[in-house]
């Protein structure tokens, strides 16, 4: 697994996520600069239900399963997907647990940075709304 | 009584219990660890002798380096409280084993026990200090640390003082002490667990690790991060030097004591000679601890808050330098006592407290690592080095101490200057640098990756790679870019041409050659039209070739024909040129008068491409077009063609700045206003800037700063204009900071004082009204006052941020609203370092998480605060803010105050349309 993602690689990844797909390279570069690389082994817990939230996650490589109580799977996330964002907005503890299915490489974004991005690029907020209102999206109902 | 207690110890109401628990915890572990260490010191000197101290230092250092590695691993992988509990358990086991060794005299004969005692004593102190502060640091922000950490440090000294008292009284035997220490460890375990279960940690977003794997840093990463932070390196070097100084000074005073007290006394001789040194050390420790307590409890935090951390940093170095200067000349025991005072006192009470505050300047992800490295790697390494230095015959340890003290002072002064920058750097880590251009981000090392992506990527990534490569404006890269596009889809080629069209290399020969080739071989009509238009806009299409397209149904081809007829003059007779232009103008007019929106947009685009000032008048009717796309394109074209000759349209453009809703439209309007009005545009743009989006603000900033220093007087006037919206004033301040920082600073004090008084006014009255009973609901009034309070504070922070050359004052203001206390406290620290002290003292209660009583104390002398409720409403009615005027009038009406109608009619003299609507509704009600 390549853990040394360059700024440009991060930009490529962002451009493919629905949240940032409409942004120009000039806007994507400063955002990518704030993404922190995180790597997890298979079976690692990224966060658990009830924990305080500070960051959201974008999957670069690998798969992550999101569970609610009783180990019931809510969603399987793969390359290009993101999770852990809800608690950054509602300031509530994590409502689901995130566990890596295999060795996983992710990019993380802090709450402060996310809020700054949204205030600078309203299209990102629209991207979130589009995701939250999609019929397949179940995490908001947890 | 509780209030007095809180004032005395700098506690805010509500935090007494938590502070008490951490204080007790500090006292107990310090009592245990210092009892161990000081008894070990005394027993070592009596049974082994000071000449063997370097060996003890050396072994301690070696063991600590190994333990520090475990500690680094443990803090990285295990919760801090669990690591602390583990250390406590090991300490308890250690005391039990020492107890049995001492009782049964194991290792006494070989002197192993005294070495073991001395070595484990030193190690325990270092490890407990690291664990305790790492544990405490989880629960407090920097501003809390400034108020409270000296209380905890004092508790540590109380522990040391109690140790001194126990030793001085000589009532308790060492084996009894060991049993008490085991009991203390049991209670400390309970306390740590209890604190962990009831106190909520204050997380630092940037250092956060929601799980062990996140942000995993290799040793190389850590070294890289440290080398990128000059402050961290300086802090490490400074602590290293302090520690060497400490060991050398400790050696010097112990050697001096030994020369004044007899040694080689057998174990068991409890009377006379054996007790003399222990009793003397005990006496000294009591004295030192009492003075430390006084400094820690009452002096340190007040000194830091009053004079700043920078002034406190050199204290230890100065005392030591003066002491060594005398000691070198006269070998008196009083100098040794002062040295003991420094080693046991100021180094802990002042330098350790300084260190805890200075650590906040270290990048958050490194913070805990640096603490462990300093306390567990550097201290032993320093110990090793100092033991080596002391052992060298050529060095007189007193001269060595003098030299080290001088180095410590120098480093403290440099560290003080670096601290403010380091704090802001940490805060600025949260800033996202949207103002940087592509060339600032992309560096030549990215070229290989970008070229690779051109070959292997999908269309989205390929286009990004192409845009990135264009930044270099390099012929070889451009060649590679165009060759790679040869085999791509039509869609990709068109998108690439769009990118190229807006780049500085749009007319490069390689681009033109490639386009000509594509034109020859490609069969896609869409691409061919696009190429034709592209080439025509650069003047590369022959008019004869264009003539066949003048009636084309394809708009791009038609547009290309118009451009070709207008632009291409070479090899044509003047008559032909005139005919071509006439035809082009006719076609363009047809487009502009068409009912088809696309045709109109194309017509406007052609004017924008040709950039002929004569066409500007043609654009005027379209600037107010109801079709957004048309208006945007018209304003874009107008901005590119208009100049000062069109000043007559200045007022209309200014109005459009307020009415335009699309960002593109507003950005073009800003540009047009600047082209047409020059510096006259500054006032209009700044006044409207409270409506701007970030991109629009950046565009306006670029335009106005390009005008240079001529705009400064206008900007100063706007900054002072209280009738202007606060966001607009902030924008004026920002521009001033870019153009004329000295002028901004010269005008700072007056404005900030006035604004701080405004903030206190709003805060005082909203707090007052919350405790007032009235026949009407005061909620709206209170909320209005609170909103105004926040806006004023926001303005002050921006003002101070810009004047303090803070790159992103927006970040400073936003961080102050952060839910994270650590982020808020960094803002305060940055402000403290960048704004004048008297302003900071006035501002502090407003922006810190201080209780209401602090604000009331700060605003005690402000006369404007003591006004009646009616006067408050009157003041609101005369405010520049629409909201305040409306709320003031509404409450006057609700309370049926005398002559409220007359007052409202007077207010209606303002031209604000929205206020008129409101006033009529109120009068009719």
Short mmCIF file of N, CA, C and O in Angstrom, two decimals, chain B residues 716-822:
data_model
loop_
_atom_site.label_atom_id
_atom_site.label_comp_id
_atom_site.label_asym_id
_atom_site.label_seq_id
_atom_site.Cartn_x
_atom_site.Cartn_y
_atom_site.Cartn_z
N UNK B 716 -8.33 54.48 5.18
CA UNK B 716 -8.29 54.91 6.59
C UNK B 716 -9.64 55.50 6.99
O UNK B 716 -10.16 55.22 8.08
N UNK B 717 -10.20 56.32 6.10
CA UNK B 717 -11.51 56.92 6.37
C UNK B 717 -12.58 55.85 6.51
O UNK B 717 -13.42 55.90 7.43
N UNK B 718 -12.55 54.87 5.65
CA UNK B 718 -13.55 53.79 5.69
C UNK B 718 -13.41 52.96 6.96
O UNK B 718 -14.40 52.54 7.55
N UNK B 719 -12.17 52.73 7.37
CA UNK B 719 -11.94 51.93 8.57
C UNK B 719 -12.54 52.61 9.80
O UNK B 719 -13.07 51.96 10.70
N UNK B 720 -12.49 53.95 9.82
CA UNK B 720 -12.98 54.69 10.99
C UNK B 720 -14.48 54.95 10.93
O UNK B 720 -15.07 55.39 11.92
N UNK B 721 -15.07 54.74 9.78
CA UNK B 721 -16.48 55.10 9.59
C UNK B 721 -17.41 54.12 10.32
O UNK B 721 -17.67 53.02 9.84
N UNK B 722 -17.94 54.56 11.46
CA UNK B 722 -18.79 53.65 12.25
C UNK B 722 -20.16 53.43 11.60
O UNK B 722 -20.90 52.53 12.00
N UNK B 723 -20.51 54.28 10.63
CA UNK B 723 -21.79 54.08 9.93
C UNK B 723 -21.71 52.90 8.94
O UNK B 723 -22.73 52.40 8.49
N UNK B 724 -20.51 52.50 8.64
CA UNK B 724 -20.30 51.42 7.67
C UNK B 724 -20.52 50.06 8.33
O UNK B 724 -20.30 49.92 9.54
N UNK B 725 -20.93 49.09 7.54
CA UNK B 725 -21.10 47.73 8.08
C UNK B 725 -19.75 47.22 8.59
O UNK B 725 -18.70 47.49 7.99
N UNK B 726 -19.79 46.48 9.72
CA UNK B 726 -18.54 46.00 10.32
C UNK B 726 -17.72 45.16 9.35
O UNK B 726 -16.49 45.24 9.33
N UNK B 727 -18.40 44.32 8.55
CA UNK B 727 -17.66 43.47 7.60
C UNK B 727 -16.92 44.33 6.56
O UNK B 727 -15.84 43.99 6.12
N UNK B 728 -17.55 45.45 6.19
CA UNK B 728 -16.91 46.35 5.23
C UNK B 728 -15.70 47.01 5.86
O UNK B 728 -14.64 47.17 5.22
N UNK B 729 -15.83 47.38 7.12
CA UNK B 729 -14.69 48.01 7.82
C UNK B 729 -13.55 47.00 7.95
O UNK B 729 -12.38 47.34 7.79
N UNK B 730 -13.91 45.75 8.22
CA UNK B 730 -12.88 44.70 8.32
C UNK B 730 -12.13 44.58 6.99
O UNK B 730 -10.91 44.44 6.96
N UNK B 731 -12.89 44.68 5.91
CA UNK B 731 -12.25 44.57 4.59
C UNK B 731 -11.30 45.73 4.35
O UNK B 731 -10.19 45.55 3.83
N UNK B 732 -11.72 46.93 4.79
CA UNK B 732 -10.85 48.11 4.65
C UNK B 732 -9.56 47.90 5.46
O UNK B 732 -8.46 48.22 5.00
N UNK B 733 -9.72 47.33 6.66
CA UNK B 733 -8.56 47.06 7.52
C UNK B 733 -7.62 46.07 6.84
O UNK B 733 -6.40 46.24 6.82
N UNK B 734 -8.20 45.05 6.25
CA UNK B 734 -7.40 44.03 5.57
C UNK B 734 -6.58 44.64 4.43
O UNK B 734 -5.39 44.37 4.27
N UNK B 735 -7.25 45.49 3.65
CA UNK B 735 -6.55 46.13 2.54
C UNK B 735 -5.43 47.04 3.05
O UNK B 735 -4.33 47.06 2.50
N UNK B 736 -5.74 47.76 4.13
CA UNK B 736 -4.73 48.65 4.71
C UNK B 736 -3.52 47.87 5.19
O UNK B 736 -2.38 48.32 5.03
N UNK B 737 -3.78 46.73 5.81
CA UNK B 737 -2.66 45.93 6.31
C UNK B 737 -1.76 45.46 5.17
O UNK B 737 -0.57 45.27 5.35
N UNK B 738 -2.36 45.28 3.99
CA UNK B 738 -1.57 44.86 2.84
C UNK B 738 -0.77 46.05 2.28
O UNK B 738 0.34 45.90 1.80
N UNK B 739 -1.42 47.23 2.31
CA UNK B 739 -0.82 48.38 1.62
C UNK B 739 0.00 49.29 2.52
O UNK B 739 1.04 49.80 2.10
N UNK B 740 -0.45 49.49 3.75
CA UNK B 740 0.22 50.48 4.62
C UNK B 740 0.07 50.09 6.08
O UNK B 740 -0.70 50.70 6.82
N UNK B 741 0.83 49.10 6.47
CA UNK B 741 0.73 48.60 7.85
C UNK B 741 1.07 49.67 8.90
O UNK B 741 0.37 49.78 9.91
N UNK B 742 2.12 50.51 8.69
CA UNK B 742 2.42 51.53 9.71
C UNK B 742 1.25 52.48 9.97
O UNK B 742 0.95 52.81 11.11
N UNK B 743 0.57 52.91 8.89
CA UNK B 743 -0.58 53.80 9.07
C UNK B 743 -1.70 53.11 9.83
O UNK B 743 -2.36 53.70 10.66
N UNK B 744 -1.89 51.83 9.51
CA UNK B 744 -2.94 51.07 10.21
C UNK B 744 -2.62 51.02 11.70
O UNK B 744 -3.49 51.28 12.54
N UNK B 745 -1.37 50.71 12.02
CA UNK B 745 -0.99 50.59 13.44
C UNK B 745 -1.09 51.94 14.15
O UNK B 745 -1.47 52.00 15.31
N UNK B 746 -0.73 53.01 13.42
CA UNK B 746 -0.79 54.34 14.05
C UNK B 746 -2.21 54.70 14.44
O UNK B 746 -2.44 55.44 15.39
N UNK B 747 -3.18 54.19 13.71
CA UNK B 747 -4.58 54.53 13.99
C UNK B 747 -5.28 53.47 14.82
O UNK B 747 -6.48 53.56 15.06
N UNK B 748 -4.51 52.47 15.24
CA UNK B 748 -5.13 51.30 15.87
C UNK B 748 -5.72 51.58 17.26
O UNK B 748 -6.89 51.28 17.52
N UNK B 749 -4.91 52.20 18.12
CA UNK B 749 -5.29 52.30 19.54
C UNK B 749 -6.65 52.97 19.73
O UNK B 749 -7.51 52.43 20.45
N UNK B 750 -6.85 54.12 19.08
CA UNK B 750 -8.11 54.85 19.25
C UNK B 750 -9.30 54.00 18.86
O UNK B 750 -10.29 53.91 19.60
N UNK B 751 -9.18 53.39 17.69
CA UNK B 751 -10.32 52.61 17.18
C UNK B 751 -10.60 51.42 18.09
O UNK B 751 -11.74 51.17 18.46
N UNK B 752 -9.55 50.72 18.47
CA UNK B 752 -9.76 49.51 19.28
C UNK B 752 -10.36 49.87 20.64
O UNK B 752 -11.29 49.21 21.11
N UNK B 753 -9.87 50.95 21.26
CA UNK B 753 -10.43 51.34 22.55
C UNK B 753 -11.93 51.62 22.43
O UNK B 753 -12.72 51.21 23.27
N UNK B 754 -12.28 52.34 21.37
CA UNK B 754 -13.71 52.67 21.17
C UNK B 754 -14.53 51.40 20.97
O UNK B 754 -15.60 51.23 21.53
N UNK B 755 -13.97 50.49 20.18
CA UNK B 755 -14.70 49.26 19.89
C UNK B 755 -14.81 48.37 21.14
O UNK B 755 -15.84 47.72 21.36
N UNK B 756 -13.75 48.35 21.93
CA UNK B 756 -13.80 47.54 23.16
C UNK B 756 -14.88 48.09 24.09
O UNK B 756 -15.65 47.33 24.69
N UNK B 757 -14.99 49.41 24.17
CA UNK B 757 -16.05 50.00 25.00
C UNK B 757 -17.43 49.62 24.47
O UNK B 757 -18.35 49.33 25.24
N UNK B 758 -17.53 49.60 23.14
CA UNK B 758 -18.83 49.18 22.54
C UNK B 758 -19.14 47.74 22.95
O UNK B 758 -20.27 47.42 23.29
N UNK B 759 -18.12 46.89 22.87
CA UNK B 759 -18.33 45.48 23.21
C UNK B 759 -18.77 45.33 24.66
O UNK B 759 -19.71 44.59 24.96
N UNK B 760 -18.11 46.06 25.57
CA UNK B 760 -18.50 46.00 26.97
C UNK B 760 -19.93 46.52 27.16
O UNK B 760 -20.68 46.00 27.97
N UNK B 761 -20.26 47.56 26.39
CA UNK B 761 -21.60 48.13 26.48
C UNK B 761 -22.66 47.06 26.16
O UNK B 761 -23.60 46.84 26.93
N UNK B 762 -22.48 46.38 25.04
CA UNK B 762 -23.46 45.36 24.64
C UNK B 762 -23.48 44.20 25.64
O UNK B 762 -24.54 43.72 26.01
N UNK B 763 -22.32 43.79 26.04
CA UNK B 763 -22.24 42.65 26.94
C UNK B 763 -22.86 42.97 28.29
O UNK B 763 -23.64 42.19 28.85
N UNK B 764 -22.54 44.16 28.81
CA UNK B 764 -23.04 44.58 30.12
C UNK B 764 -24.56 44.63 30.11
O UNK B 764 -25.23 44.10 31.01
N UNK B 765 -25.12 45.25 29.07
CA UNK B 765 -26.58 45.42 29.06
C UNK B 765 -27.31 44.11 28.78
O UNK B 765 -28.41 43.91 29.31
N UNK B 766 -26.73 43.26 27.96
CA UNK B 766 -27.43 41.97 27.75
C UNK B 766 -27.40 41.16 29.04
O UNK B 766 -28.41 40.53 29.39
N UNK B 767 -26.29 41.21 29.79
CA UNK B 767 -26.21 40.48 31.06
C UNK B 767 -27.19 41.07 32.07
O UNK B 767 -27.88 40.34 32.80
N UNK B 768 -27.27 42.40 32.05
CA UNK B 768 -28.16 43.09 33.00
C UNK B 768 -29.63 42.75 32.72
O UNK B 768 -30.40 42.46 33.64
N UNK B 769 -29.97 42.77 31.43
CA UNK B 769 -31.38 42.53 31.07
C UNK B 769 -31.82 41.09 31.37
O UNK B 769 -32.99 40.84 31.59
N UNK B 770 -30.84 40.18 31.34
CA UNK B 770 -31.19 38.78 31.64
C UNK B 770 -31.70 38.64 33.06
O UNK B 770 -32.48 37.74 33.38
N UNK B 771 -31.27 39.52 33.93
CA UNK B 771 -31.70 39.46 35.33
C UNK B 771 -32.78 40.51 35.64
O UNK B 771 -33.02 40.84 36.80
N UNK B 772 -33.37 41.06 34.59
CA UNK B 772 -34.38 42.10 34.79
C UNK B 772 -35.77 41.54 34.49
O UNK B 772 -35.94 40.79 33.53
N UNK B 773 -36.74 41.89 35.33
CA UNK B 773 -38.13 41.49 35.03
C UNK B 773 -38.83 42.69 34.40
O UNK B 773 -38.67 43.82 34.86
N UNK B 774 -39.57 42.42 33.35
CA UNK B 774 -40.23 43.51 32.63
C UNK B 774 -41.62 43.05 32.22
O UNK B 774 -41.88 41.84 32.10
N UNK B 775 -42.50 44.01 31.94
CA UNK B 775 -43.85 43.64 31.50
C UNK B 775 -43.85 43.16 30.04
O UNK B 775 -44.81 42.58 29.58
N UNK B 776 -42.76 43.44 29.31
CA UNK B 776 -42.67 42.90 27.94
C UNK B 776 -41.54 41.87 27.89
O UNK B 776 -40.63 41.87 28.72
N UNK B 777 -41.66 41.00 26.87
CA UNK B 777 -40.63 39.97 26.69
C UNK B 777 -39.35 40.63 26.13
O UNK B 777 -39.38 41.24 25.06
N UNK B 778 -38.27 40.48 26.86
CA UNK B 778 -37.02 41.16 26.46
C UNK B 778 -36.10 40.28 25.61
O UNK B 778 -34.98 40.69 25.28
N UNK B 779 -36.57 39.09 25.26
CA UNK B 779 -35.69 38.14 24.56
C UNK B 779 -35.05 38.75 23.30
O UNK B 779 -33.83 38.64 23.10
N UNK B 780 -35.87 39.40 22.47
CA UNK B 780 -35.33 39.92 21.20
C UNK B 780 -34.27 41.00 21.47
O UNK B 780 -33.23 41.04 20.82
N UNK B 781 -34.56 41.82 22.48
CA UNK B 781 -33.61 42.88 22.81
C UNK B 781 -32.28 42.27 23.28
O UNK B 781 -31.19 42.69 22.83
N UNK B 782 -32.37 41.26 24.14
CA UNK B 782 -31.14 40.61 24.65
C UNK B 782 -30.37 39.99 23.50
O UNK B 782 -29.15 40.14 23.38
N UNK B 783 -31.10 39.29 22.63
CA UNK B 783 -30.41 38.63 21.51
C UNK B 783 -29.77 39.64 20.56
O UNK B 783 -28.70 39.39 20.00
N UNK B 784 -30.45 40.77 20.38
CA UNK B 784 -29.87 41.81 19.51
C UNK B 784 -28.57 42.33 20.11
O UNK B 784 -27.56 42.51 19.41
N UNK B 785 -28.60 42.56 21.43
CA UNK B 785 -27.38 43.05 22.10
C UNK B 785 -26.26 42.01 22.00
O UNK B 785 -25.10 42.36 21.78
N UNK B 786 -26.64 40.76 22.15
CA UNK B 786 -25.61 39.70 22.07
C UNK B 786 -25.02 39.61 20.66
O UNK B 786 -23.82 39.42 20.48
N UNK B 787 -25.90 39.75 19.65
CA UNK B 787 -25.41 39.71 18.26
C UNK B 787 -24.45 40.87 18.02
O UNK B 787 -23.37 40.70 17.44
N UNK B 788 -24.85 42.05 18.47
CA UNK B 788 -23.98 43.22 18.27
C UNK B 788 -22.66 43.03 18.99
O UNK B 788 -21.60 43.39 18.46
N UNK B 789 -22.72 42.43 20.17
CA UNK B 789 -21.51 42.16 20.94
C UNK B 789 -20.55 41.27 20.14
O UNK B 789 -19.37 41.57 19.99
N UNK B 790 -21.12 40.19 19.57
CA UNK B 790 -20.29 39.26 18.81
C UNK B 790 -19.67 39.94 17.58
O UNK B 790 -18.52 39.73 17.22
N UNK B 791 -20.49 40.79 16.92
CA UNK B 791 -19.99 41.48 15.72
C UNK B 791 -18.85 42.43 16.06
O UNK B 791 -17.85 42.50 15.34
N UNK B 792 -19.00 43.12 17.19
CA UNK B 792 -17.95 44.07 17.57
C UNK B 792 -16.66 43.32 17.92
O UNK B 792 -15.57 43.70 17.50
N UNK B 793 -16.80 42.23 18.68
CA UNK B 793 -15.61 41.45 19.05
C UNK B 793 -14.94 40.91 17.79
O UNK B 793 -13.72 40.95 17.65
N UNK B 794 -15.77 40.46 16.86
CA UNK B 794 -15.26 39.95 15.59
C UNK B 794 -14.44 41.04 14.88
O UNK B 794 -13.34 40.79 14.37
N UNK B 795 -14.98 42.24 14.88
CA UNK B 795 -14.30 43.37 14.23
C UNK B 795 -12.96 43.64 14.92
O UNK B 795 -11.93 43.83 14.27
N UNK B 796 -12.99 43.63 16.26
CA UNK B 796 -11.75 43.90 17.01
C UNK B 796 -10.69 42.85 16.69
O UNK B 796 -9.52 43.17 16.46
N UNK B 797 -11.11 41.60 16.66
CA UNK B 797 -10.15 40.51 16.40
C UNK B 797 -9.54 40.67 15.00
O UNK B 797 -8.34 40.52 14.81
N UNK B 798 -10.39 40.99 14.03
CA UNK B 798 -9.88 41.20 12.68
C UNK B 798 -8.89 42.36 12.66
O UNK B 798 -7.83 42.27 12.05
N UNK B 799 -9.27 43.41 13.33
CA UNK B 799 -8.44 44.61 13.36
C UNK B 799 -7.06 44.29 13.96
O UNK B 799 -6.02 44.62 13.39
N UNK B 800 -7.08 43.63 15.11
CA UNK B 800 -5.82 43.29 15.79
C UNK B 800 -5.03 42.27 14.98
O UNK B 800 -3.80 42.33 14.92
N UNK B 801 -5.74 41.33 14.39
CA UNK B 801 -5.09 40.30 13.58
C UNK B 801 -4.36 40.92 12.40
O UNK B 801 -3.19 40.64 12.14
N UNK B 802 -5.05 41.81 11.69
CA UNK B 802 -4.43 42.45 10.52
C UNK B 802 -3.27 43.34 10.94
O UNK B 802 -2.22 43.34 10.32
N UNK B 803 -3.48 44.09 12.02
CA UNK B 803 -2.41 44.99 12.48
C UNK B 803 -1.22 44.20 13.01
O UNK B 803 -0.09 44.66 12.98
N UNK B 804 -1.49 42.99 13.48
CA UNK B 804 -0.40 42.15 13.99
C UNK B 804 0.20 41.28 12.93
O UNK B 804 0.90 40.31 13.23
N UNK B 805 -0.08 41.62 11.66
CA UNK B 805 0.46 40.88 10.51
C UNK B 805 0.11 39.40 10.56
O UNK B 805 0.90 38.55 10.18
N UNK B 806 -1.08 39.10 11.08
CA UNK B 806 -1.55 37.72 11.06
C UNK B 806 -2.06 37.44 9.65
O UNK B 806 -2.91 38.18 9.15
N UNK B 807 -1.52 36.41 9.06
CA UNK B 807 -1.82 36.13 7.65
C UNK B 807 -3.34 35.97 7.41
O UNK B 807 -3.88 36.44 6.45
N UNK B 808 -4.01 35.29 8.34
CA UNK B 808 -5.42 34.99 8.13
C UNK B 808 -6.21 35.42 9.37
O UNK B 808 -6.45 34.64 10.27
N UNK B 809 -6.63 36.70 9.37
CA UNK B 809 -7.35 37.19 10.55
C UNK B 809 -8.75 36.58 10.62
O UNK B 809 -9.35 36.49 11.68
N UNK B 810 -9.25 36.14 9.45
CA UNK B 810 -10.54 35.46 9.42
C UNK B 810 -10.47 34.18 10.26
O UNK B 810 -11.36 33.85 11.02
N UNK B 811 -9.35 33.50 10.11
CA UNK B 811 -9.13 32.27 10.87
C UNK B 811 -9.10 32.57 12.36
O UNK B 811 -9.66 31.84 13.18
N UNK B 812 -8.47 33.69 12.71
CA UNK B 812 -8.36 34.08 14.11
C UNK B 812 -9.76 34.30 14.70
O UNK B 812 -10.08 33.80 15.78
N UNK B 813 -10.58 35.05 13.95
CA UNK B 813 -11.93 35.34 14.43
C UNK B 813 -12.77 34.06 14.49
O UNK B 813 -13.51 33.84 15.45
N UNK B 814 -12.62 33.23 13.48
CA UNK B 814 -13.42 31.99 13.45
C UNK B 814 -12.95 31.04 14.54
O UNK B 814 -13.77 30.38 15.19
N UNK B 815 -11.64 30.99 14.78
CA UNK B 815 -11.11 30.08 15.80
C UNK B 815 -11.60 30.49 17.19
O UNK B 815 -11.73 29.66 18.07
N UNK B 816 -11.86 31.77 17.36
CA UNK B 816 -12.34 32.24 18.66
C UNK B 816 -13.75 31.72 18.93
O UNK B 816 -14.19 31.62 20.08
N UNK B 817 -14.46 31.38 17.87
CA UNK B 817 -15.80 30.80 18.02
C UNK B 817 -15.75 29.27 18.09
O UNK B 817 -16.78 28.62 18.20
N UNK B 818 -14.54 28.71 17.99
CA UNK B 818 -14.42 27.25 17.97
C UNK B 818 -14.95 26.64 19.25
O UNK B 818 -14.88 27.23 20.32
N UNK B 819 -15.47 25.42 19.12
CA UNK B 819 -15.98 24.72 20.30
C UNK B 819 -14.83 24.13 21.11
O UNK B 819 -15.01 23.67 22.21
N UNK B 820 -13.66 24.12 20.50
CA UNK B 820 -12.50 23.52 21.15
C UNK B 820 -11.74 24.57 21.98
O UNK B 820 -11.17 25.51 21.42
N UNK B 821 -11.71 24.42 23.32
CA UNK B 821 -11.03 25.42 24.16
C UNK B 821 -9.55 25.58 23.83
O UNK B 821 -9.00 26.66 24.01
N UNK B 822 -8.91 24.51 23.35
CA UNK B 822 -7.48 24.61 23.02
C UNK B 822 -7.27 25.56 21.84
O UNK B 822 -6.31 26.30 21.80
#
